[in-house]
Amino acid sequence: MNPLVLNEELSQLSLLVTYAAMAVFTLAFLVSGYHLSQAASSKSRILENQQAATRSGNVAVLEKESDIATQDSSKSLIVLERVSLALAILGTLILAAGVIMRGIAAARVPWANLYEYSITGALILMMIYLVSVRSKEVRIMATFVVGFVLLVLGTAVSVFYVQVASLMPALQSYWLVIHVMVALLATGFFSLAAALSLAYLLKTANWVENAKTKGTENFRAILGIFPSKETLERLAYRFNISGFILWSFTLIAGAIWAERAWHRYWGWDTKEVWTFIIWALYAGYLHANATRGWTGKRAVWLGLIGFAAVVFNFTIVNMFFKGLHVYSGL
Amino acid sequence: MSSSQLYESPDIGLTGWARWIWRQLTSMRTALLLLLLLAAASVPGSIYPQRSADPNGVALYFREDQQLAEVLDFFQLFDVYNSIWFSAIYILLFTSLVGCVLPRTKVHYEALKAEPVQTPTNLSRMPVYQMEQAPQGIDPIVEGKKILETQRYRVIQRGDSVSAEKGYIRETANLIYHFSLVGVLIAVGIGGGLSFSGQRVLAEGETFVNNLAGFDSLSPGTFFDPERLAPISVTLDKFEVDYDFLNETNIGAPLDFRATVTVRTPTDQAGQTSLVRVNEPLDSRGASVYLTGHGYAPEITIRDANGDISYSGATIFLPQDGNLTSIGIIKVPDNLPEQIGVVAFFYPSAIELASGAYTSIFPGVIDPLISMNVYTGDLGLDSGIPLNVYALDTDRLNQVAGRGTNNPAVEIRLGETVDLPEGLGTVTFDGIKRFASLDIAYNPGQLWVLIFAMLSLAGIIVSLTTPRRRIWIKKVGASFEVAGLSRRDDPRLEEVVRELTESIKKEK
């Protein structure tokens, strides 16, 4: 057996690089948020201009003016969106470097404790987002996605951080590579679906639809540039389907590994219980989408409850519940 | 059927009621609610300790608050996944599933035999619709039919229109998915009934024989037949651990556990030697051997005042922490003139704390030490009640060495012989062996569970990713219409209709 060599300096460097990625993501978050507010105000300005034009009857002149204004603002909007996308890509590349360095420092795959699950999971989520970003409807979700990634990374470096350590014999299996990687992929898809679902719920919320104060009116204007609620629902459904398939695989792969490690493929260990709960909730979500009276808002809520269970499983169950899956490293 | 109709017809009778209940049970809405209920019902099992996974946790509940524990136990909250209410939910769910899937199978079977549907009169009401001028000399119906056939649609021409459908496999796969889930449940049930798992702790050199007497504990399934235990024996030849000595932040972390075992069968008395590691069990016919724990088994000899051996052998010491400070119990019933009980602490790498107590600072053997609290009196072995070998009941014993007595705890280093207090004899620390905890298990159903689970996975992938698509082409004067409809979400429907229209126009 080759002697195991851990590289603590490299792991410190990896942490530093991860901080750098967070800084870039923060910029991306701010730019994309600014883009949203600009897009919203430019959209309402166009609407106002059109209304004014119709009222005054002096259509030709005003239309020309508003055309120029629209062109200018749409040009700057495109620039803003490009900058935010470029920052997101840059942040993802830096994060990827940090994750890879962590793996090299630990001489194994960089997903064997809660800190590593988090940074690798954040990287995977960003990669799924960037692959889907060609679709305009998904692209607009930048603020949600990058915001969530920042939250995950922030918790990872402040609460979950542990020094590099060797792999305990219980985790020395190729199933660690497969089972955990697929679980993180599933989580990535569920997260994107959750972002779309959240946008759907905000868009259809009563207090937004019947906005009374200036603040909520602005908020509604911002939501106005998001895709229609039908599109949001459909996209969330597609991401959830991918998540569900991957989660089913996670469950099966976990059972195969459990048989090799613990002599039984299923034993209602706390982590197994929550994997099953998540599976059942998303199975319910799929049924809801095919049940009259349950499509739309109810189904979207169910998807979000499923995602809440995913987050609960990842954080609370990993950190505080007693069981065989004691791999948080905390 | 609405409930008001029911009240108006009081004579629907028992069969009517049964049919109504059946229809309710097998509706999608019920399946959905049962799924959510099953998810909710699973939660308490992750909050309260379960007898199947954590019996000590349950015992602790009873010790800390007897009354609360009894209430929880009444509601089967320590046996959630075998409870009446949990079983009721999943049995209802699976009944609902079967009741839903069987008629769907019939419907689907008929759909597979049937021709594509009639072309609707008003195609422009379909979700995707296009109308184009037909190019000169091209019959859009003939061309369209040809293209759709090459795209493996089921196509039928009726007069001036073509009706086509594809993606029947979506429902086929959906049905396979649901039937596979039933298969999983049945395989889990039957496999669980025929399965067994047992635990055995072996010190190096000891042998386990696969029969009822060989196990320290055994959890058999309902239909388990001990006669069918595979006639094998397993000897633990050697147990090795690699610790990290190299990386400063990781010192003492175990890197590898290796149990070298020899398996003998009636036809192979010499036996096969192989390695069992965590995640790498030994698969033998009818039983697999898994490595689940390890610790030290110091070899200790106790002699009575006459110098006769009254106890000798490797004794299992249970680990208490990561540096393997371990506790072992020694019971010496035949010592003269009194029975002796010992609670012994083993420190593989001992250091003395300021308080005078010892602790181990490394899990490997660097500076081993045993410290013994010695008791005399009635060990209770003659009462006939089975006793835990890993616990000493000190109620009827009198402590003669250790904290709180006149004599200090008996401390022995490797190879030493030390006098026991009050002329009880001597104790020798002969050597150090390791022990391995092995699980021996067999579940004939698990392969079937896996097969059905993989089948269900394949089913759900195909079912969720294949759209069921209907396409119609209709000639209207010199123009032609193309329309598409999908049963569920279909991201490519628009594209498909557009491409089809283009191809018809380009066809020569």
Coordinates of C-alpha atoms in Angstrom, one line a residue, chain B residues 157-496:
Chain B
Q157 CA -54.8 7.7 -43.6
R158 CA -58.5 8.5 -43.6
G159 CA -59.6 10.4 -46.7
D160 CA -57.9 13.7 -46.8
S161 CA -56.2 13.4 -43.5
V162 CA -53.5 11.5 -41.7
S163 CA -53.6 10.6 -38.0
A164 CA -50.4 9.4 -36.4
E165 CA -49.3 8.5 -32.9
K166 CA -46.1 7.5 -31.2
G167 CA -44.6 6.9 -27.8
Y168 CA -46.8 4.0 -26.7
I169 CA -43.7 2.9 -24.8
R170 CA -44.3 5.7 -22.3
E171 CA -47.3 4.0 -20.8
T172 CA -45.7 0.5 -21.2
A173 CA -42.7 1.7 -19.2
N174 CA -45.0 3.4 -16.7
L175 CA -46.8 0.1 -16.1
I176 CA -43.5 -1.8 -15.9
Y177 CA -42.4 0.8 -13.3
H178 CA -45.5 0.2 -11.1
F179 CA -45.5 -3.6 -11.4
S180 CA -41.8 -3.6 -10.5
L181 CA -42.6 -1.7 -7.3
V182 CA -45.0 -4.5 -6.5
G183 CA -42.2 -6.9 -7.3
V184 CA -39.8 -5.1 -5.0
L185 CA -42.4 -5.3 -2.2
I186 CA -43.0 -9.0 -2.7
A187 CA -39.2 -9.8 -2.9
V188 CA -38.6 -7.7 0.3
G189 CA -41.3 -9.7 2.1
I190 CA -40.4 -13.2 1.0
G191 CA -36.6 -12.5 1.2
G192 CA -37.0 -11.0 4.7
G193 CA -39.0 -14.1 5.8
L194 CA -36.3 -16.5 4.6
S195 CA -33.3 -14.4 5.7
F196 CA -31.2 -14.4 8.8
S197 CA -28.4 -12.3 10.2
G198 CA -26.3 -13.2 13.2
Q199 CA -23.4 -11.6 15.0
R200 CA -20.3 -13.3 16.4
V201 CA -17.2 -11.8 18.0
L202 CA -14.1 -13.8 17.3
A203 CA -10.6 -13.3 18.8
E204 CA -7.7 -14.2 16.6
G205 CA -7.3 -17.9 16.4
E206 CA -11.0 -18.6 17.3
T207 CA -13.4 -20.4 15.0
F208 CA -17.1 -19.8 14.3
V209 CA -19.3 -22.7 13.2
N210 CA -22.4 -21.7 11.3
N211 CA -25.1 -23.2 13.5
L212 CA -27.5 -21.8 16.1
A213 CA -25.0 -22.3 18.9
G214 CA -22.3 -20.5 17.0
F215 CA -23.9 -17.0 17.1
D216 CA -23.7 -14.5 19.9
S217 CA -27.0 -13.1 18.7
L218 CA -29.3 -14.0 15.8
S219 CA -32.2 -12.3 14.0
P220 CA -33.9 -14.9 11.9
G221 CA -36.8 -14.2 9.5
T222 CA -40.2 -15.6 10.0
F223 CA -39.7 -18.7 7.8
F224 CA -36.0 -19.1 8.6
D225 CA -35.1 -22.8 9.0
P226 CA -31.9 -23.4 11.1
E227 CA -31.5 -26.7 9.3
R228 CA -30.7 -24.8 6.2
L229 CA -27.7 -22.9 7.6
A230 CA -24.8 -23.5 5.3
P231 CA -22.4 -26.0 6.9
I232 CA -19.3 -23.8 7.0
S233 CA -16.9 -22.7 9.7
V234 CA -14.9 -19.5 9.8
T235 CA -11.6 -19.1 11.6
L236 CA -10.2 -15.7 12.3
D237 CA -6.5 -16.2 11.6
K238 CA -5.3 -12.7 11.9
F239 CA -6.7 -9.2 12.3
E240 CA -4.6 -6.2 11.2
V241 CA -5.1 -2.5 11.4
D242 CA -3.2 0.2 9.6
Y243 CA -3.0 3.5 11.5
D244 CA -1.9 6.9 10.1
F245 CA 1.5 7.7 11.7
L246 CA 2.5 10.0 8.9
N247 CA 0.1 13.0 8.6
E248 CA 0.3 15.3 11.6
T249 CA -3.4 16.3 11.5
N250 CA -4.6 12.7 11.0
I251 CA -2.4 10.7 13.4
G252 CA -4.2 7.6 14.8
A253 CA -6.9 7.6 12.1
P254 CA -7.5 4.0 11.0
L255 CA -6.6 3.6 7.3
D256 CA -7.5 -0.1 6.8
F257 CA -8.9 -3.1 8.7
R258 CA -8.0 -6.5 7.4
A259 CA -9.4 -9.8 8.8
T260 CA -7.7 -12.9 7.4
V261 CA -10.1 -15.8 7.7
T262 CA -10.1 -19.4 6.7
V263 CA -13.5 -20.9 5.6
R264 CA -13.9 -24.6 5.8
T265 CA -16.8 -26.7 4.4
P266 CA -17.5 -30.4 4.8
T267 CA -15.9 -31.1 1.5
D268 CA -12.9 -28.8 2.0
Q269 CA -11.4 -29.4 5.4
A270 CA -8.2 -27.6 4.6
G271 CA -10.2 -24.5 3.8
Q272 CA -9.8 -21.4 1.8
T273 CA -8.0 -18.4 3.2
S274 CA -9.3 -15.0 2.2
L275 CA -9.4 -11.4 3.3
V276 CA -12.5 -9.7 4.8
R277 CA -12.5 -5.9 4.9
V278 CA -15.1 -3.3 5.6
N279 CA -17.2 -3.0 2.3
E280 CA -15.6 -6.2 1.1
P281 CA -17.5 -9.1 2.7
L282 CA -16.7 -12.8 2.1
D283 CA -19.4 -14.3 0.0
S284 CA -19.9 -18.0 0.6
R285 CA -22.7 -20.2 -0.6
G286 CA -25.7 -19.5 1.7
A287 CA -24.0 -17.0 3.9
S288 CA -21.8 -13.9 3.6
V289 CA -19.4 -12.8 6.3
Y290 CA -19.1 -9.0 7.0
L291 CA -16.6 -7.2 9.1
T292 CA -18.5 -4.7 11.4
G293 CA -16.2 -4.0 14.3
H294 CA -13.0 -4.7 16.1
G295 CA -11.1 -4.3 19.3
Y296 CA -8.5 -5.9 21.6
A297 CA -8.6 -9.2 23.3
P298 CA -5.8 -9.3 25.9
E299 CA -4.6 -12.7 27.0
I300 CA -4.9 -13.0 30.7
T301 CA -4.2 -15.9 33.1
I302 CA -5.4 -16.0 36.7
R303 CA -4.0 -18.5 39.2
D304 CA -5.4 -19.2 42.6
A305 CA -3.4 -19.1 45.9
N306 CA -2.1 -22.7 45.1
G307 CA -0.8 -21.7 41.8
D308 CA -3.4 -23.6 39.9
I309 CA -4.8 -21.9 36.7
S310 CA -8.4 -20.8 37.3
Y311 CA -8.8 -18.6 34.3
S312 CA -6.9 -18.3 31.1
G313 CA -7.4 -17.0 27.6
A314 CA -8.0 -14.1 25.2
T315 CA -10.7 -11.9 26.7
I316 CA -12.9 -9.6 24.6
F317 CA -12.5 -5.9 25.7
L318 CA -15.1 -3.6 24.3
P319 CA -13.7 -0.3 22.9
Q320 CA -14.9 2.9 24.7
D321 CA -13.3 5.6 22.5
G322 CA -11.4 6.3 19.4
N323 CA -8.1 5.6 21.1
L324 CA -9.5 2.2 22.1
T325 CA -9.5 2.5 25.9
S326 CA -11.4 -0.7 26.4
I327 CA -13.3 -2.5 29.2
G328 CA -13.3 -6.2 29.7
I329 CA -15.1 -8.4 32.3
I330 CA -13.5 -11.5 33.7
K331 CA -15.5 -13.9 35.8
V332 CA -13.6 -16.7 37.6
P333 CA -16.2 -19.0 39.1
D334 CA -13.8 -21.8 40.2
N335 CA -11.2 -19.8 42.1
L336 CA -10.7 -21.0 45.6
P337 CA -11.8 -20.1 48.1
E338 CA -14.0 -17.4 46.6
Q339 CA -15.4 -16.5 43.2
I340 CA -13.7 -13.5 41.6
G341 CA -15.1 -10.9 39.3
V342 CA -12.9 -8.3 37.5
V343 CA -13.8 -5.1 35.7
A344 CA -10.6 -4.4 33.7
F345 CA -9.5 -1.4 31.7
F346 CA -7.1 -1.9 28.8
Y347 CA -5.1 1.1 27.4
P348 CA -3.1 0.2 24.2
S349 CA -1.0 3.4 24.6
A350 CA -1.4 4.4 28.2
I351 CA -0.5 7.7 29.8
E352 CA -1.2 8.8 33.3
L353 CA -3.4 11.9 33.8
A354 CA -2.8 14.4 36.5
S355 CA -5.7 12.8 38.4
G356 CA -3.8 9.6 38.6
A357 CA -6.3 7.9 36.2
Y358 CA -5.0 6.5 32.9
T359 CA -6.1 7.1 29.3
S360 CA -5.1 5.8 25.9
I361 CA -3.6 8.4 23.5
F362 CA -3.3 6.2 20.4
P363 CA -5.4 3.3 19.2
G364 CA -2.3 1.1 18.3
V365 CA -0.3 -0.8 20.8
I366 CA 2.6 1.3 22.0
D367 CA 2.6 1.1 25.8
P368 CA -0.1 -1.3 26.8
L369 CA -1.5 -1.4 30.4
I370 CA -4.3 -3.3 32.1
S371 CA -5.9 -1.9 35.3
M372 CA -8.2 -4.1 37.2
N373 CA -11.0 -3.5 39.8
V374 CA -11.3 -6.8 41.6
Y375 CA -14.5 -8.1 43.3
T376 CA -15.1 -11.3 45.3
G377 CA -18.4 -13.0 46.3
D378 CA -21.3 -14.6 44.4
L379 CA -21.1 -14.0 40.6
G380 CA -24.7 -15.3 40.3
L381 CA -23.7 -17.9 37.7
D382 CA -25.5 -20.7 39.4
S383 CA -28.9 -19.1 39.4
G384 CA -29.6 -20.4 35.9
I385 CA -30.6 -17.0 34.6
P386 CA -28.6 -16.1 31.4
L387 CA -26.1 -13.3 32.1
N388 CA -24.5 -10.7 29.9
V389 CA -20.9 -11.7 29.5
Y390 CA -20.0 -8.1 29.0
A391 CA -21.4 -6.9 32.3
L392 CA -20.7 -7.6 35.9
D393 CA -23.5 -7.4 38.4
T394 CA -21.7 -6.0 41.5
D395 CA -24.7 -6.1 43.8
R396 CA -23.7 -9.2 45.7
L397 CA -20.0 -8.7 45.3
N398 CA -17.4 -7.1 47.5
Q399 CA -14.8 -4.9 45.9
V400 CA -11.3 -5.7 47.1
A401 CA -9.2 -3.6 44.7
G402 CA -9.6 -0.3 43.0
R403 CA -10.9 3.1 43.8
G404 CA -12.8 3.3 47.1
T405 CA -11.0 0.3 48.6
N406 CA -7.9 -0.1 50.7
N407 CA -6.0 -1.6 47.8
P408 CA -5.2 0.3 44.6
A409 CA -6.4 -1.1 41.2
V410 CA -4.2 -4.0 40.0
E411 CA -2.0 -2.6 37.3
I412 CA -0.2 -5.0 34.9
R413 CA 2.1 -4.4 32.0
L414 CA 2.6 -6.8 29.1
G415 CA 4.4 -10.0 30.3
E416 CA 4.1 -9.2 34.0
T417 CA 2.7 -11.3 36.7
V418 CA 1.2 -9.4 39.7
D419 CA -0.3 -10.6 43.0
L420 CA -4.0 -10.2 43.5
P421 CA -5.0 -8.5 46.9
E422 CA -5.9 -10.5 50.0
G423 CA -4.0 -13.6 48.9
L424 CA -6.5 -14.4 46.0
G425 CA -3.7 -15.5 43.8
T426 CA -1.9 -14.0 40.8
V427 CA -2.7 -12.5 37.4
T428 CA -0.5 -12.6 34.3
F429 CA -0.8 -10.4 31.2
D430 CA 0.4 -12.9 28.6
G431 CA -0.2 -11.2 25.3
I432 CA -2.5 -9.1 23.1
K433 CA -4.7 -10.4 20.4
R434 CA -7.3 -8.5 18.4
F435 CA -10.9 -9.5 17.9
A436 CA -13.3 -8.9 15.0
S437 CA -17.0 -8.5 15.2
L438 CA -18.5 -10.4 12.3
D439 CA -22.0 -10.3 10.9
I440 CA -23.1 -13.5 9.2
A441 CA -26.1 -12.9 7.0
Y442 CA -28.0 -14.3 4.1
N443 CA -31.0 -13.0 2.3
P444 CA -32.2 -15.0 -0.7
G445 CA -34.6 -12.2 -1.8
Q446 CA -32.1 -9.4 -2.2
L447 CA -31.1 -10.2 -5.7
W448 CA -34.8 -10.1 -6.7
V449 CA -35.2 -6.8 -4.9
L450 CA -32.3 -5.5 -6.9
I451 CA -33.6 -6.8 -10.2
F452 CA -37.1 -5.3 -9.6
A453 CA -35.5 -2.0 -8.4
M454 CA -33.4 -1.7 -11.6
L455 CA -36.4 -2.6 -13.7
S456 CA -38.4 0.1 -12.0
L457 CA -35.6 2.6 -12.6
A458 CA -35.5 1.7 -16.3
G459 CA -39.3 2.0 -16.4
I460 CA -39.4 5.4 -14.8
I461 CA -36.6 6.8 -17.0
V462 CA -38.3 5.7 -20.2
S463 CA -41.7 6.7 -19.0
L464 CA -40.7 10.2 -17.9
T465 CA -38.5 11.0 -20.9
T466 CA -40.6 9.6 -23.8
P467 CA -43.4 11.8 -24.9
R468 CA -46.7 10.3 -26.2
R469 CA -47.3 12.4 -29.3
R470 CA -50.2 12.7 -31.7
I471 CA -49.7 14.3 -35.1
W472 CA -52.4 15.1 -37.7
I473 CA -52.1 16.3 -41.3
K474 CA -55.1 17.5 -43.2
K475 CA -55.5 18.8 -46.7
V476 CA -57.7 21.9 -47.0
G477 CA -58.0 23.0 -50.6
A478 CA -54.5 24.0 -51.8
S479 CA -53.2 24.2 -48.3
F480 CA -52.4 21.7 -45.6
E481 CA -52.7 21.8 -41.8
V482 CA -50.3 20.1 -39.4
A483 CA -51.2 19.8 -35.7
G484 CA -49.6 18.1 -32.7
L485 CA -50.8 17.1 -29.2
S486 CA -48.9 15.5 -26.4
R487 CA -50.4 13.8 -23.4
R488 CA -48.0 15.4 -21.0
D489 CA -45.2 17.8 -21.0
D490 CA -43.3 17.6 -24.3
P491 CA -40.5 20.1 -24.8
R492 CA -40.0 19.2 -28.5
L493 CA -43.6 19.1 -29.8
E494 CA -43.4 22.6 -31.5
E495 CA -40.1 21.7 -33.1
V496 CA -41.4 18.4 -34.4

